[in-house]
PDB file of C-alpha atoms and ligand atoms in Angstrom:
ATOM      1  CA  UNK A   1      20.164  20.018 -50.451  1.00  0.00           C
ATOM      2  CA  UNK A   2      19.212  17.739 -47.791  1.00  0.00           C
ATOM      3  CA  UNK A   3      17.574  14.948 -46.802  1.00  0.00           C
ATOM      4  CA  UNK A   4      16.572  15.366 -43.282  1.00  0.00           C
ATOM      5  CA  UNK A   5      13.075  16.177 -43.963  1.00  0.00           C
ATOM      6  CA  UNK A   6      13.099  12.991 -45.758  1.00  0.00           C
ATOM      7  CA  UNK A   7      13.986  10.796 -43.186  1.00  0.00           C
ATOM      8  CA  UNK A   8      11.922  12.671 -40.380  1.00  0.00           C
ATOM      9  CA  UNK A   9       8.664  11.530 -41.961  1.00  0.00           C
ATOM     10  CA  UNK A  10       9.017   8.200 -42.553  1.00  0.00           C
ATOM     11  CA  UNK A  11      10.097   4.813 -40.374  1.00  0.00           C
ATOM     12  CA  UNK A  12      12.426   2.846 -42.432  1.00  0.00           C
ATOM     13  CA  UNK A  13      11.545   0.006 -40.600  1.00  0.00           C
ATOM     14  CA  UNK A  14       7.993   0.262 -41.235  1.00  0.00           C
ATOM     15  CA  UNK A  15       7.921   1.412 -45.159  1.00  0.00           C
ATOM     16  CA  UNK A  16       9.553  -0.006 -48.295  1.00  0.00           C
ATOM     17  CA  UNK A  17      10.848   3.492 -49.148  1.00  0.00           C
ATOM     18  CA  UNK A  18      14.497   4.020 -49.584  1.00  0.00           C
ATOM     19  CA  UNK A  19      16.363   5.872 -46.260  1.00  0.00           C
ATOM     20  CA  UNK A  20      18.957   7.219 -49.301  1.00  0.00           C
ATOM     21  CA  UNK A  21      22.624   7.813 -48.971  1.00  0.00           C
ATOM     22  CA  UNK A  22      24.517  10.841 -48.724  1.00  0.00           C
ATOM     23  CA  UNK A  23      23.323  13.061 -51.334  1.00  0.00           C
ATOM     24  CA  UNK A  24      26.165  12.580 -54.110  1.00  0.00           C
ATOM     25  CA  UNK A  25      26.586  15.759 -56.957  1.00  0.00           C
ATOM     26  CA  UNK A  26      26.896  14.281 -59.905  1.00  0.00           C
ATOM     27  CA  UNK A  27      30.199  14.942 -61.769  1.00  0.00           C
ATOM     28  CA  UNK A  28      29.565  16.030 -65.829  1.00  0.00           C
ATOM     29  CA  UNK A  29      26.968  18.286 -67.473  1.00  0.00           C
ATOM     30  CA  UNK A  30      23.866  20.145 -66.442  1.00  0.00           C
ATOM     31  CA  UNK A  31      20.885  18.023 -65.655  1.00  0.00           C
ATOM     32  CA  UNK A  32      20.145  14.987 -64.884  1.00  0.00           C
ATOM     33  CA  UNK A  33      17.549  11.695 -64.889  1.00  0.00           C
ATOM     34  CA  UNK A  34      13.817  12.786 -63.756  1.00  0.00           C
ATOM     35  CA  UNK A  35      10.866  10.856 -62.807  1.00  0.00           C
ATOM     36  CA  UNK A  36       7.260  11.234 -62.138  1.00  0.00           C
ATOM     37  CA  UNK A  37       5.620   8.721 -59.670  1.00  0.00           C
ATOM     38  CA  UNK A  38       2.219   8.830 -59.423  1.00  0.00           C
ATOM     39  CA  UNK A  39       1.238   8.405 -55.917  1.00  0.00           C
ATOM     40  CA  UNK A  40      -2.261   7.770 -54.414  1.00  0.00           C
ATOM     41  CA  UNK A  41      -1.985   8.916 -51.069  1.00  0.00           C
ATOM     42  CA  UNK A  42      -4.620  11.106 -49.330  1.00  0.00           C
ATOM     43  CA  UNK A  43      -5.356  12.684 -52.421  1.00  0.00           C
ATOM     44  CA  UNK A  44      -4.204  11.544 -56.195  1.00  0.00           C
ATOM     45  CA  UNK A  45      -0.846  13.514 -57.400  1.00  0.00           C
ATOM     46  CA  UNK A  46       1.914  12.993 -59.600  1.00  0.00           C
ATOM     47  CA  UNK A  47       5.224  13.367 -57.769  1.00  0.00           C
ATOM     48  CA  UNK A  48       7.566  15.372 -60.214  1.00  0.00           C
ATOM     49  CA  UNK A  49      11.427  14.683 -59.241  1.00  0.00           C
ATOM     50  CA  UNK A  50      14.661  16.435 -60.553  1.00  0.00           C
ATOM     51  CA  UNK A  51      18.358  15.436 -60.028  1.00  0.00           C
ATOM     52  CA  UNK A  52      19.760  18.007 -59.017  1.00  0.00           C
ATOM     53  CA  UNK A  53      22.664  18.757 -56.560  1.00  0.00           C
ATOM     54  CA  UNK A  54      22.421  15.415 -55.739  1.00  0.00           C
ATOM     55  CA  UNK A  55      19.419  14.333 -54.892  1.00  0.00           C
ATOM     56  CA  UNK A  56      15.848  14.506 -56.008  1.00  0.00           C
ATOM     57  CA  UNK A  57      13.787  18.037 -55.447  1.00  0.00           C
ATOM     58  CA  UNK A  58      10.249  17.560 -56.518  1.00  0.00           C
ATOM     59  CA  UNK A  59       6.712  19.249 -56.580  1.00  0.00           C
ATOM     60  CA  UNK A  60       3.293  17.315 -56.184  1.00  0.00           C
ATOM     61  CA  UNK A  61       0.696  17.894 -58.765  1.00  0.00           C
ATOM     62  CA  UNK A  62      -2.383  17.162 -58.184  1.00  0.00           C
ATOM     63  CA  UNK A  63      -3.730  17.210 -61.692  1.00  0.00           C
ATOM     64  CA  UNK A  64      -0.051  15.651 -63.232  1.00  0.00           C
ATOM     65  CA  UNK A  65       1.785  17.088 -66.235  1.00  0.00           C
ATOM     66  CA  UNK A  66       0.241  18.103 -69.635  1.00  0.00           C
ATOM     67  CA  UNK A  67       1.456  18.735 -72.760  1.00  0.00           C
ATOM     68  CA  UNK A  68      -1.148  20.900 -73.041  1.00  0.00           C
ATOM     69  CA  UNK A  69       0.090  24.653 -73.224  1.00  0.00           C
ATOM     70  CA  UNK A  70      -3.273  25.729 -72.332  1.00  0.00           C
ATOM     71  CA  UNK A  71      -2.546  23.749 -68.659  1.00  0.00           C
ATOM     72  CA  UNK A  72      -1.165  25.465 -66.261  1.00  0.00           C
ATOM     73  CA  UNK A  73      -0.978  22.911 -63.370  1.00  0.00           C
ATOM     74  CA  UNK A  74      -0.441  23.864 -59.905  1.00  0.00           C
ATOM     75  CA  UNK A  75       2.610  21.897 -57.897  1.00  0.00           C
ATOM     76  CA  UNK A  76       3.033  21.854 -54.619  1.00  0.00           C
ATOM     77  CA  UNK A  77       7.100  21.440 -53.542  1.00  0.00           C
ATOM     78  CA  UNK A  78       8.013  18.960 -51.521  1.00  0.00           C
ATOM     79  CA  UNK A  79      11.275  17.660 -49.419  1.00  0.00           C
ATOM     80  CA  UNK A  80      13.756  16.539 -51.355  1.00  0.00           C
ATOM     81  CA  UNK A  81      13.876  12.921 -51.911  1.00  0.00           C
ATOM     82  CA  UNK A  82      17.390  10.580 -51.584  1.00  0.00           C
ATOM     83  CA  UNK A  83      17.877   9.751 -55.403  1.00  0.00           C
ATOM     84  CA  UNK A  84      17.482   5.917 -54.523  1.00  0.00           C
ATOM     85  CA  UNK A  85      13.854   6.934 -55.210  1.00  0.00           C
ATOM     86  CA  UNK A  86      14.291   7.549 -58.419  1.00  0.00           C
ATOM     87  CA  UNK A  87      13.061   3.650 -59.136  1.00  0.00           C
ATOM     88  CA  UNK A  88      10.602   3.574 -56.450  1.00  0.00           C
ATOM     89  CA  UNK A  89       7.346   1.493 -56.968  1.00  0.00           C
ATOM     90  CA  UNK A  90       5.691   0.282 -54.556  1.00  0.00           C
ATOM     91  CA  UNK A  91       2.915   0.169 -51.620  1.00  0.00           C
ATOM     92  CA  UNK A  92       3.813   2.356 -48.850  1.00  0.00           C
ATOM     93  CA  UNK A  93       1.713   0.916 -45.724  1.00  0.00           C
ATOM     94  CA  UNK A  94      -1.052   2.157 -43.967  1.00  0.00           C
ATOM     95  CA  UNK A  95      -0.231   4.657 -41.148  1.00  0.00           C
ATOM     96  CA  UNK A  96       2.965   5.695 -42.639  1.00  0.00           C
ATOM     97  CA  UNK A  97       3.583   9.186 -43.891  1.00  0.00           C
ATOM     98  CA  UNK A  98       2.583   8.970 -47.888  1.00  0.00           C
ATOM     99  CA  UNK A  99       0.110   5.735 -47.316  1.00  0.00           C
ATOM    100  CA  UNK A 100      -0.704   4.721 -50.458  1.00  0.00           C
ATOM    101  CA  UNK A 101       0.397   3.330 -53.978  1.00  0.00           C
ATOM    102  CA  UNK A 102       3.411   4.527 -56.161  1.00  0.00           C
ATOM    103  CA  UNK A 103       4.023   3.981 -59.987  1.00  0.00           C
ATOM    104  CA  UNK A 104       7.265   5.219 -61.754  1.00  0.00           C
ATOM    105  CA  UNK A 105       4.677   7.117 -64.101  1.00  0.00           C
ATOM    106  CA  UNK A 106       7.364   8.211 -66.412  1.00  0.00           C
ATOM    107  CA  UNK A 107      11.120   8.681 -66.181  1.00  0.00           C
ATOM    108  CA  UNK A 108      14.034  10.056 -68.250  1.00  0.00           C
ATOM    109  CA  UNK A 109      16.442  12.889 -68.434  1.00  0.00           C
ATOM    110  CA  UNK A 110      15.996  16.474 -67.997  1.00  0.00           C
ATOM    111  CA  UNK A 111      18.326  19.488 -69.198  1.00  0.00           C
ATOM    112  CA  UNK A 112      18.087  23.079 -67.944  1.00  0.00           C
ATOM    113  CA  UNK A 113      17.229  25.719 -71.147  1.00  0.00           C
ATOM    114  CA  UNK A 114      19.806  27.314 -72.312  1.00  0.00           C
ATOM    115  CA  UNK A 115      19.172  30.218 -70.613  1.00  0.00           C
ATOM    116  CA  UNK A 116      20.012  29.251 -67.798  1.00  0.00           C
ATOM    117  CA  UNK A 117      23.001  29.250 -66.139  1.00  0.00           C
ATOM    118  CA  UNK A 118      22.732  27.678 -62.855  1.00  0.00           C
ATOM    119  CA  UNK A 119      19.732  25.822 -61.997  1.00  0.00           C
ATOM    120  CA  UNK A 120      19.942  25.833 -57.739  1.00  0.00           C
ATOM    121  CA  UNK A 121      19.912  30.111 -58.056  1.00  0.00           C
ATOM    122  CA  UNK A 122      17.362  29.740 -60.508  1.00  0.00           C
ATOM    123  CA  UNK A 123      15.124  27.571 -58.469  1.00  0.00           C
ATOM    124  CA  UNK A 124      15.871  29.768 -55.540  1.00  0.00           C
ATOM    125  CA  UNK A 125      14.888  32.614 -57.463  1.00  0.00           C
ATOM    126  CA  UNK A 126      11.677  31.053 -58.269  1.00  0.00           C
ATOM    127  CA  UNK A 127      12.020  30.291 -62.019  1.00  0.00           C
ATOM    128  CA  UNK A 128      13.233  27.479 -63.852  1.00  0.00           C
ATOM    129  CA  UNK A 129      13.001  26.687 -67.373  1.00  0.00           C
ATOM    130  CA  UNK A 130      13.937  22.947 -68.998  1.00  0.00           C
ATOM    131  CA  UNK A 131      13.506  20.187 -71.032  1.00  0.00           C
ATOM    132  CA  UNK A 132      12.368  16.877 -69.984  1.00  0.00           C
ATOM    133  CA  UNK A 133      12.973  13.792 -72.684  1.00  0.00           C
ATOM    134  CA  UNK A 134      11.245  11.051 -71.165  1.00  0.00           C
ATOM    135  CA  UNK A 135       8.580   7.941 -72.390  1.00  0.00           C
ATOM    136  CA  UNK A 136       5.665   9.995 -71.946  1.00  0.00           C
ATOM    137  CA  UNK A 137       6.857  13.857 -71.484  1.00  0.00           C
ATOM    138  CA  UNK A 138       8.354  15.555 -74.100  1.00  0.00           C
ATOM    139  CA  UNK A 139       9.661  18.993 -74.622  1.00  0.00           C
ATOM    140  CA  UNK A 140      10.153  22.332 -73.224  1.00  0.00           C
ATOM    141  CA  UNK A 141       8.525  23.174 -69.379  1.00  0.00           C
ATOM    142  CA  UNK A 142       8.791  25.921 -67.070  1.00  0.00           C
ATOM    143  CA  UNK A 143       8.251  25.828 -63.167  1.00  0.00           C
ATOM    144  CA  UNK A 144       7.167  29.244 -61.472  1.00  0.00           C
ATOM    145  CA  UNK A 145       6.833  29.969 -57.813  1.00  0.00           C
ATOM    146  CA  UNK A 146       3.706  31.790 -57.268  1.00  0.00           C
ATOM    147  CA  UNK A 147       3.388  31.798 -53.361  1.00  0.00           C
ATOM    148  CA  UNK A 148       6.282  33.361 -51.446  1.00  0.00           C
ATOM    149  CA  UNK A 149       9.794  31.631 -51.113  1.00  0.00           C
ATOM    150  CA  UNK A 150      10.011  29.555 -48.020  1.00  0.00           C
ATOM    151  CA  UNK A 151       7.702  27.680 -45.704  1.00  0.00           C
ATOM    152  CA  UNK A 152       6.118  24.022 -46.195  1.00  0.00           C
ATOM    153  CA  UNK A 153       4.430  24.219 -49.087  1.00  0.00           C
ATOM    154  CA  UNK A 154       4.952  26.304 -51.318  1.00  0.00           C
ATOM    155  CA  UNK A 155       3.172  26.859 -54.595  1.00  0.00           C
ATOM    156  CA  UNK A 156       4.381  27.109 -58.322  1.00  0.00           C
ATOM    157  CA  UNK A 157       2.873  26.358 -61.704  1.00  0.00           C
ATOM    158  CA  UNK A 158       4.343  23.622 -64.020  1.00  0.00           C
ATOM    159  CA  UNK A 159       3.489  24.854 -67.514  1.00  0.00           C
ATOM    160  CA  UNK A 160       4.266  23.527 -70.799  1.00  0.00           C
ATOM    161  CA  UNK A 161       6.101  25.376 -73.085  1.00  0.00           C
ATOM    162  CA  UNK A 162       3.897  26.168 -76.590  1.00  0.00           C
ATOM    163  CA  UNK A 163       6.501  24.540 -79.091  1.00  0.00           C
ATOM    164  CA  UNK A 164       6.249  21.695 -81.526  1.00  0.00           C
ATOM    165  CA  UNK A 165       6.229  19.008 -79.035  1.00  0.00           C
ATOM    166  CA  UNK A 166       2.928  20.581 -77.281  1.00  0.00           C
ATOM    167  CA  UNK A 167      -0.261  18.563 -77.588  1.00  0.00           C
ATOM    168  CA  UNK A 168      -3.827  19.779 -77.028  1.00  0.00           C
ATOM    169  CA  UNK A 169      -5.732  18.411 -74.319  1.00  0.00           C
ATOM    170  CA  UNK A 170      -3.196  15.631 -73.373  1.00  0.00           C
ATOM    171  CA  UNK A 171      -4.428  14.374 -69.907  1.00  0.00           C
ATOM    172  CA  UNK A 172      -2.064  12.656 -67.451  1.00  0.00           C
ATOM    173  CA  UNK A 173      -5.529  10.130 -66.688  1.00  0.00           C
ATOM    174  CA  UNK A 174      -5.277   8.727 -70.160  1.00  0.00           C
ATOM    175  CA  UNK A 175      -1.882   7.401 -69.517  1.00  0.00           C
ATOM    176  CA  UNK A 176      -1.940   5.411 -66.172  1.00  0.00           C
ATOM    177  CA  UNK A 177       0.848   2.523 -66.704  1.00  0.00           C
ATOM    178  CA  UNK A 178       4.011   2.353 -65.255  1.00  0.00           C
ATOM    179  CA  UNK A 179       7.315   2.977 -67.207  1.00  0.00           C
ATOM    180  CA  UNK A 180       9.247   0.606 -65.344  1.00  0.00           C
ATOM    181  CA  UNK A 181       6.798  -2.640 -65.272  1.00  0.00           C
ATOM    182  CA  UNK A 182       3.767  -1.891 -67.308  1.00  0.00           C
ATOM    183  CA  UNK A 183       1.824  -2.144 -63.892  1.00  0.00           C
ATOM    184  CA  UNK A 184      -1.226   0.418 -63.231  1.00  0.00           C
ATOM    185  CA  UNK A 185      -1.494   1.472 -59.337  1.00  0.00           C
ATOM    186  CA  UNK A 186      -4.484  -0.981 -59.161  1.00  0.00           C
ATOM    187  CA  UNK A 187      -1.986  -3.675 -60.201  1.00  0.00           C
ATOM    188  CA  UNK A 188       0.300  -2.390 -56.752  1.00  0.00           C
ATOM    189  CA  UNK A 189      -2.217  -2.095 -54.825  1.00  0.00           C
ATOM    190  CA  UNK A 190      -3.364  -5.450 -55.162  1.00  0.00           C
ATOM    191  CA  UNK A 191      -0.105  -7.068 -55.574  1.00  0.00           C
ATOM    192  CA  UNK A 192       1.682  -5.722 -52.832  1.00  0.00           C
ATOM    193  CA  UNK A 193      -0.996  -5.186 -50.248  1.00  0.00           C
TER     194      UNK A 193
HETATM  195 MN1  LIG B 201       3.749  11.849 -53.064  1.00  0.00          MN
END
């Protein structure tokens, strides 16, 4: 876990983003808090963030989360993020790596299955199975590499589990406020910029 990547991209001079501490394990149970940002950048994704070893390790999906079984949505991993970002809303100026708006789309806690015994190996290995118990996501997920281990950006799946928390054709798009101020990325675009 580290957050050199991190601070390579970005000019903390020039962008309201967090430069982050040293990443700090968190003493107690498995799991951790998770959030979802959803960032317009370049393109529209959903930034999906974990605690985990002490900082944040994420994926970008393009399409966001579903609770839709039926969705399997691709997510692209990304560095891992300082977990000062775990709050992070804002408008990240033009020119600077991530240009765009952010939202804290949803946050809460997440909680490896039961199955699994160590969730570092079994992200390494390309598998990882969890809960999430947030505002707007709900129940049982799994994340599954699909490209091969290494390099920029890789590829997995983020796939709803089919259990009793599923819900048919639930689209990210028809929940667009923020979590942590009610605010749409309209709203921060126009407020901050
Ligand atoms: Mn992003």
């Amino acid at each position: 876990m580290s957050l050199d990547r991190y601070r390579e991209k970005r000019r903390f001079d020039a962008t309201p983003e967090p430069r982050g501490r040293r990443p700090r394990p968190k003493a107690g149970g498995p799991g951790g808090r998770y959030v979802v940002q959803r960032h317009r950048a370049t393109a529209l994704h959903y930034d999906v963030r974990l605690e985990l070893g002490g900082v944040l390790v994420g994926w970008a999906v393009p399409k966001g989360p579903s609770l839709d079984p039926a969705e399997k949505r691709l997510a692209i991993h990304v560095e891992d993020h300082p977990l000062e970002y775990f709050d992070f809303e804002g408008l990240i100026p033009r020119a600077q790596y991530g240009a765009g708006d952010v939202i804290v789309w949803d946050w809460g806690r997440w909680l490896p299955d039961p199955s699994v015994d160590d969730a570092e190996a079994a992200l390494h290995a390309g598998e990882l199975k969890f809960r999430l118990e947030g505002e707007k996501l709900h129940g049982a997920f799994v994340l599954v590499r699909t490209s091969g281990p290494g390099g920029r950006r890789e590829q997995w799946l983020l796939i709803h589990q089919r259990h009793e928390d599923a819900v048919e054709d639930w689209d990210a798009a028809e929940h667009p406020a923020s979590v942590k101020t009610g605010r749409t990325n309209d709203d921060v675009a126009g407020q901050d910029g």
